[in-house]
PDB file of C-alpha atoms in Angstrom:
ATOM      1  CA  GLU A 183     183.554  90.697  39.005  1.00 65.00           C
ATOM      2  CA  MET A 184     184.134  94.551  38.036  1.00 60.00           C
ATOM      3  CA  GLU A 185     179.902  94.990  38.309  1.00 62.00           C
ATOM      4  CA  ALA A 186     179.879  93.261  41.853  1.00 61.00           C
ATOM      5  CA  LEU A 187     182.145  95.578  42.961  1.00 66.00           C
ATOM      6  CA  ASP A 188     180.344  98.413  41.003  1.00 64.00           C
ATOM      7  CA  VAL A 189     177.481  98.042  43.107  1.00 63.00           C
ATOM      8  CA  GLU A 190     179.409  97.354  46.454  1.00 67.00           C
ATOM      9  CA  THR A 191     180.739 100.436  45.956  1.00 65.00           C
ATOM     10  CA  HIS A 192     177.160 102.129  45.580  1.00 65.00           C
ATOM     11  CA  LYS A 193     175.582 100.323  48.396  1.00 66.00           C
ATOM     12  CA  HIS A 194     177.937 101.980  50.880  1.00 64.00           C
ATOM     13  CA  LEU A 195     177.684 105.458  49.470  1.00 64.00           C
ATOM     14  CA  LEU A 196     174.388 104.836  50.247  1.00 63.00           C
ATOM     15  CA  GLN A 197     174.687 103.733  53.736  1.00 64.00           C
ATOM     16  CA  LEU A 198     176.435 106.986  54.725  1.00 62.00           C
ATOM     17  CA  SER A 199     175.451 108.729  57.987  1.00 60.00           C
ATOM     18  CA  LEU A 200     174.318 112.022  56.599  1.00 59.00           C
ATOM     19  CA  PRO A 201     172.593 114.208  59.374  1.00 56.00           C
ATOM     20  CA  GLU A 202     169.042 115.491  59.170  1.00 65.00           C
ATOM     21  CA  GLY A 203     168.799 118.032  56.654  1.00 59.00           C
ATOM     22  CA  SER A 204     170.884 116.061  53.479  1.00 63.00           C
ATOM     23  CA  GLU A 205     168.469 115.088  51.845  1.00 72.00           C
ATOM     24  CA  GLY A 206     169.727 117.347  48.373  1.00 76.00           C
ATOM     25  CA  VAL A 207     173.290 115.687  49.488  1.00 74.00           C
ATOM     26  CA  LEU A 208     171.677 112.108  49.037  1.00 75.00           C
ATOM     27  CA  LYS A 209     169.703 112.974  45.952  1.00 82.00           C
ATOM     28  CA  LYS A 210     172.912 113.989  44.457  1.00 82.00           C
ATOM     29  CA  THR A 211     174.218 111.307  45.197  1.00 79.00           C
ATOM     30  CA  TRP A 212     170.852 109.076  43.810  1.00 82.00           C
ATOM     31  CA  GLN A 213     171.392 110.377  40.600  1.00 85.00           C
ATOM     32  CA  SER A 214     175.592 110.454  39.931  1.00 80.00           C
ATOM     33  CA  LEU A 215     174.990 106.834  40.139  1.00 79.00           C
ATOM     34  CA  PRO A 216     174.701 104.801  36.890  1.00 79.00           C
ATOM     35  CA  LYS A 217     171.365 104.788  35.527  1.00 85.00           C
ATOM     36  CA  SER A 218     171.800 100.445  36.037  1.00 79.00           C
ATOM     37  CA  ALA A 219     172.794 100.542  39.529  1.00 80.00           C
ATOM     38  CA  ARG A 220     169.554 103.181  39.751  1.00 85.00           C
ATOM     39  CA  LYS A 221     167.687 100.010  38.755  1.00 89.00           C
ATOM     40  CA  SER A 222     168.678  97.389  41.247  1.00 87.00           C
ATOM     41  CA  PRO A 223     166.073  96.839  43.659  1.00 92.00           C
ATOM     42  CA  GLU A 224     169.180  96.557  46.817  1.00 89.00           C
ATOM     43  CA  LEU A 225     169.866  99.928  45.770  1.00 88.00           C
ATOM     44  CA  ILE A 226     166.436 101.679  46.101  1.00 94.00           C
ATOM     45  CA  ALA A 227     165.425 100.308  48.572  1.00 94.00           C
ATOM     46  CA  LEU A 228     168.974 101.819  50.590  1.00 90.00           C
ATOM     47  CA  TYR A 229     167.971 105.224  48.830  1.00 90.00           C
ATOM     48  CA  ALA A 230     164.756 105.379  50.222  1.00 94.00           C
ATOM     49  CA  ARG A 231     165.204 104.412  53.545  1.00 92.00           C
ATOM     50  CA  GLN A 232     167.218 106.717  53.297  1.00 89.00           C
ATOM     51  CA  LEU A 233     165.293 108.818  52.307  1.00 92.00           C
ATOM     52  CA  ILE A 234     162.902 108.493  54.932  1.00 93.00           C
ATOM     53  CA  LYS A 235     165.457 108.949  58.066  1.00 89.00           C
ATOM     54  CA  GLN A 236     165.759 112.640  55.783  1.00 87.00           C
ATOM     55  CA  SER A 237     162.122 112.660  56.639  1.00 91.00           C
ATOM     56  CA  ALA A 238     161.200 112.970  52.433  1.00 91.00           C
ATOM     57  CA  MET A 239     158.567 110.919  52.176  1.00 95.00           C
ATOM     58  CA  GLN A 240     156.979 111.323  49.347  1.00 95.00           C
ATOM     59  CA  GLU A 241     159.593 111.400  47.284  1.00 94.00           C
ATOM     60  CA  ALA A 242     160.895 107.677  48.770  1.00 96.00           C
ATOM     61  CA  GLU A 243     157.190 106.205  48.713  1.00 97.00           C
ATOM     62  CA  THR A 244     156.857 107.730  44.974  1.00 96.00           C
ATOM     63  CA  ILE A 245     160.693 106.292  43.926  1.00 96.00           C
ATOM     64  CA  VAL A 246     159.251 102.750  46.035  1.00 97.00           C
ATOM     65  CA  ARG A 247     155.390 102.253  44.409  1.00 97.00           C
ATOM     66  CA  GLU A 248     157.570 103.021  40.824  1.00 96.00           C
ATOM     67  CA  ASN A 249     159.043 100.609  40.931  1.00 95.00           C
ATOM     68  CA  LEU A 250     157.131  97.591  42.889  1.00 97.00           C
ATOM     69  CA  GLU A 251     154.629  98.398  40.064  1.00 95.00           C
ATOM     70  CA  GLN A 252     157.496  97.991  37.269  1.00 94.00           C
ATOM     71  CA  GLY A 253     159.055  94.989  38.765  1.00 94.00           C
ATOM     72  CA  TRP A 254     158.049  93.147  42.369  1.00 96.00           C
ATOM     73  CA  ASP A 255     160.519  92.620  45.377  1.00 97.00           C
ATOM     74  CA  GLU A 256     159.791  91.869  48.431  1.00 97.00           C
ATOM     75  CA  THR A 257     162.204  94.034  50.180  1.00 96.00           C
ATOM     76  CA  LEU A 258     160.689  96.553  48.693  1.00 97.00           C
ATOM     77  CA  ALA A 259     157.719  95.614  49.823  1.00 98.00           C
ATOM     78  CA  GLU A 260     159.654  95.870  52.672  1.00 97.00           C
ATOM     79  CA  VAL A 261     160.552  99.207  52.866  1.00 98.00           C
ATOM     80  CA  TYR A 262     156.985 100.555  51.134  1.00 98.00           C
ATOM     81  CA  GLY A 263     155.056 100.496  54.790  1.00 97.00           C
ATOM     82  CA  ARG A 264     157.674 102.354  56.615  1.00 97.00           C
ATOM     83  CA  ILE A 265     156.926 105.149  54.529  1.00 97.00           C
ATOM     84  CA  VAL A 266     154.840 107.907  56.688  1.00 96.00           C
ATOM     85  CA  THR A 267     152.893 109.968  53.924  1.00 95.00           C
ATOM     86  CA  ASP A 268     150.449 112.503  54.328  1.00 94.00           C
ATOM     87  CA  ASN A 269     148.001 109.540  52.266  1.00 94.00           C
ATOM     88  CA  PRO A 270     148.657 106.878  54.657  1.00 95.00           C
ATOM     89  CA  SER A 271     144.667 105.741  52.555  1.00 96.00           C
ATOM     90  CA  THR A 272     146.284 105.798  48.942  1.00 96.00           C
ATOM     91  CA  GLN A 273     149.229 104.288  50.268  1.00 97.00           C
ATOM     92  CA  PHE A 274     146.978 101.030  51.491  1.00 97.00           C
ATOM     93  CA  GLU A 275     145.231 101.331  48.435  1.00 97.00           C
ATOM     94  CA  HIS A 276     148.588 100.513  46.308  1.00 96.00           C
ATOM     95  CA  ALA A 277     149.467  97.956  48.336  1.00 97.00           C
ATOM     96  CA  GLU A 278     146.245  96.196  48.511  1.00 97.00           C
ATOM     97  CA  GLN A 279     145.848  96.085  44.723  1.00 96.00           C
ATOM     98  CA  TRP A 280     149.573  94.139  44.648  1.00 97.00           C
ATOM     99  CA  LEU A 281     148.068  91.218  46.801  1.00 96.00           C
ATOM    100  CA  THR A 282     146.388  90.264  43.905  1.00 94.00           C
ATOM    101  CA  ASN A 283     149.479  89.156  42.803  1.00 96.00           C
ATOM    102  CA  HIS A 284     151.702  88.571  45.609  1.00 97.00           C
ATOM    103  CA  LYS A 285     148.797  86.978  48.396  1.00 96.00           C
ATOM    104  CA  GLN A 286     152.072  84.964  49.158  1.00 96.00           C
ATOM    105  CA  SER A 287     154.171  87.387  50.240  1.00 97.00           C
ATOM    106  CA  ALA A 288     155.271  87.798  54.564  1.00 98.00           C
ATOM    107  CA  ASN A 289     156.340  91.511  53.482  1.00 98.00           C
ATOM    108  CA  LEU A 290     153.273  93.382  51.847  1.00 98.00           C
ATOM    109  CA  LEU A 291     151.154  91.338  54.244  1.00 98.00           C
ATOM    110  CA  LEU A 292     153.924  92.963  57.186  1.00 98.00           C
ATOM    111  CA  THR A 293     153.115  96.195  54.800  1.00 98.00           C
ATOM    112  CA  LEU A 294     149.730  95.954  54.451  1.00 98.00           C
ATOM    113  CA  GLY A 295     149.172  95.679  58.363  1.00 98.00           C
ATOM    114  CA  ARG A 296     151.507  98.112  58.997  1.00 97.00           C
ATOM    115  CA  LEU A 297     148.808 100.479  56.409  1.00 98.00           C
ATOM    116  CA  ALA A 298     146.268  99.529  57.530  1.00 97.00           C
ATOM    117  CA  MET A 299     146.927 100.729  60.992  1.00 96.00           C
ATOM    118  CA  GLN A 300     147.982 103.603  59.645  1.00 95.00           C
ATOM    119  CA  ASN A 301     145.102 104.370  58.594  1.00 96.00           C
ATOM    120  CA  GLN A 302     143.129 103.077  61.589  1.00 95.00           C
ATOM    121  CA  LEU A 303     141.714 100.039  60.399  1.00 96.00           C
ATOM    122  CA  TRP A 304     142.498  97.466  63.409  1.00 95.00           C
ATOM    123  CA  GLY A 305     140.621  94.988  62.912  1.00 95.00           C
ATOM    124  CA  LYS A 306     142.269  94.098  58.906  1.00 97.00           C
ATOM    125  CA  SER A 307     145.631  94.912  60.337  1.00 97.00           C
ATOM    126  CA  MET A 308     145.056  91.957  62.413  1.00 97.00           C
ATOM    127  CA  SER A 309     144.181  89.867  59.535  1.00 98.00           C
ATOM    128  CA  TYR A 310     146.950  90.700  57.609  1.00 98.00           C
ATOM    129  CA  LEU A 311     149.863  90.509  60.074  1.00 98.00           C
ATOM    130  CA  GLU A 312     147.777  86.754  61.275  1.00 97.00           C
ATOM    131  CA  GLN A 313     148.496  86.085  57.130  1.00 98.00           C
ATOM    132  CA  CYS A 314     152.178  87.185  57.368  1.00 98.00           C
ATOM    133  CA  LEU A 315     152.727  85.354  60.264  1.00 97.00           C
ATOM    134  CA  ALA A 316     151.786  82.166  58.647  1.00 97.00           C
ATOM    135  CA  ILE A 317     153.125  82.518  55.937  1.00 97.00           C
ATOM    136  CA  LYS A 318     156.485  83.497  57.850  1.00 97.00           C
ATOM    137  CA  LYS A 319     157.013  84.174  61.416  1.00 96.00           C
ATOM    138  CA  LEU A 320     158.836  87.856  61.053  1.00 96.00           C
ATOM    139  CA  PRO A 321     159.653  89.850  64.546  1.00 96.00           C
ATOM    140  CA  ASP A 322     158.311  93.094  63.397  1.00 96.00           C
ATOM    141  CA  ALA A 323     155.191  91.378  63.185  1.00 97.00           C
ATOM    142  CA  TYR A 324     154.537  90.270  66.370  1.00 97.00           C
ATOM    143  CA  HIS A 325     155.670  93.769  67.170  1.00 97.00           C
ATOM    144  CA  ILE A 326     152.915  95.972  65.817  1.00 97.00           C
ATOM    145  CA  MET A 327     150.300  93.054  66.957  1.00 97.00           C
ATOM    146  CA  GLY A 328     151.830  93.587  70.176  1.00 97.00           C
ATOM    147  CA  GLN A 329     151.130  97.412  69.328  1.00 96.00           C
ATOM    148  CA  LEU A 330     147.333  96.832  68.258  1.00 96.00           C
ATOM    149  CA  HIS A 331     146.412  94.246  71.384  1.00 96.00           C
ATOM    150  CA  GLU A 332     147.993  96.920  73.787  1.00 95.00           C
ATOM    151  CA  GLN A 333     145.912  99.319  72.028  1.00 93.00           C
ATOM    152  CA  GLN A 334     142.868  97.646  72.440  1.00 93.00           C
ATOM    153  CA  GLY A 335     143.696  96.906  76.415  1.00 95.00           C
ATOM    154  CA  ASP A 336     144.777  93.757  76.460  1.00 95.00           C
ATOM    155  CA  ASN A 337     148.190  93.613  78.029  1.00 95.00           C
ATOM    156  CA  ILE A 338     148.719  90.077  78.409  1.00 97.00           C
ATOM    157  CA  LYS A 339     148.457  89.402  74.523  1.00 97.00           C
ATOM    158  CA  ALA A 340     150.646  92.880  73.691  1.00 96.00           C
ATOM    159  CA  LEU A 341     153.180  90.582  76.411  1.00 97.00           C
ATOM    160  CA  GLU A 342     153.134  87.770  74.426  1.00 97.00           C
ATOM    161  CA  CYS A 343     153.714  89.378  71.186  1.00 96.00           C
ATOM    162  CA  TYR A 344     156.713  91.473  71.934  1.00 96.00           C
ATOM    163  CA  ARG A 345     157.957  88.448  74.191  1.00 96.00           C
ATOM    164  CA  GLU A 346     157.854  86.202  70.567  1.00 95.00           C
ATOM    165  CA  GLY A 347     158.863  88.973  68.062  1.00 95.00           C
ATOM    166  CA  LEU A 348     162.443  89.882  70.741  1.00 94.00           C
ATOM    167  CA  GLY A 349     162.607  85.412  70.555  1.00 93.00           C
ATOM    168  CA  LEU A 350     162.760  85.742  66.994  1.00 92.00           C
ATOM    169  CA  ALA A 351     164.892  88.770  66.528  1.00 91.00           C
ATOM    170  CA  SER A 352     167.264  87.757  69.522  1.00 90.00           C
ATOM    171  CA  GLY A 353     167.633  84.207  67.665  1.00 85.00           C
ATOM    172  CA  ALA A 354     166.067  82.456  70.650  1.00 70.00           C
ATOM    173  CA  ARG A 355     163.598  81.056  69.038  1.00 58.00           C
TER     174      ARG A 355
END
């Protein structure tokens, strides 16, 4: 019970709303956590999301990638796709390598769809998103697919994707 309470306390610390430019405070908070807590995928994901909010993308990418390489976690796979680095092609290559061992990971396929889009690989992005949706209907996958259709000038398909994603997100489907 004490361990569970400890993790819950650390979660709340990492979820505190920080103003922009508080990266130092965030890092100090992270470093103050026990080493065992800093290995928790749930806490790593929270920390990475906060790093993203602070625009510390490279640090977020490094911590998520290194932890995914040490042990697979679906939440971290999804967070990895939300990180926008200066080198999206390298980030995409890392994620594609993980696909070898995690072909049925909807979150990884969603991440690959996002990263392919960042790299302007429209066909690959669409393919990964379709594979994702065949495994699990994720609102974010429909949203990105809608963006792809919109970019290609197919507003009707874009609208269908947005509608489907919104329906899933709101619980209407």
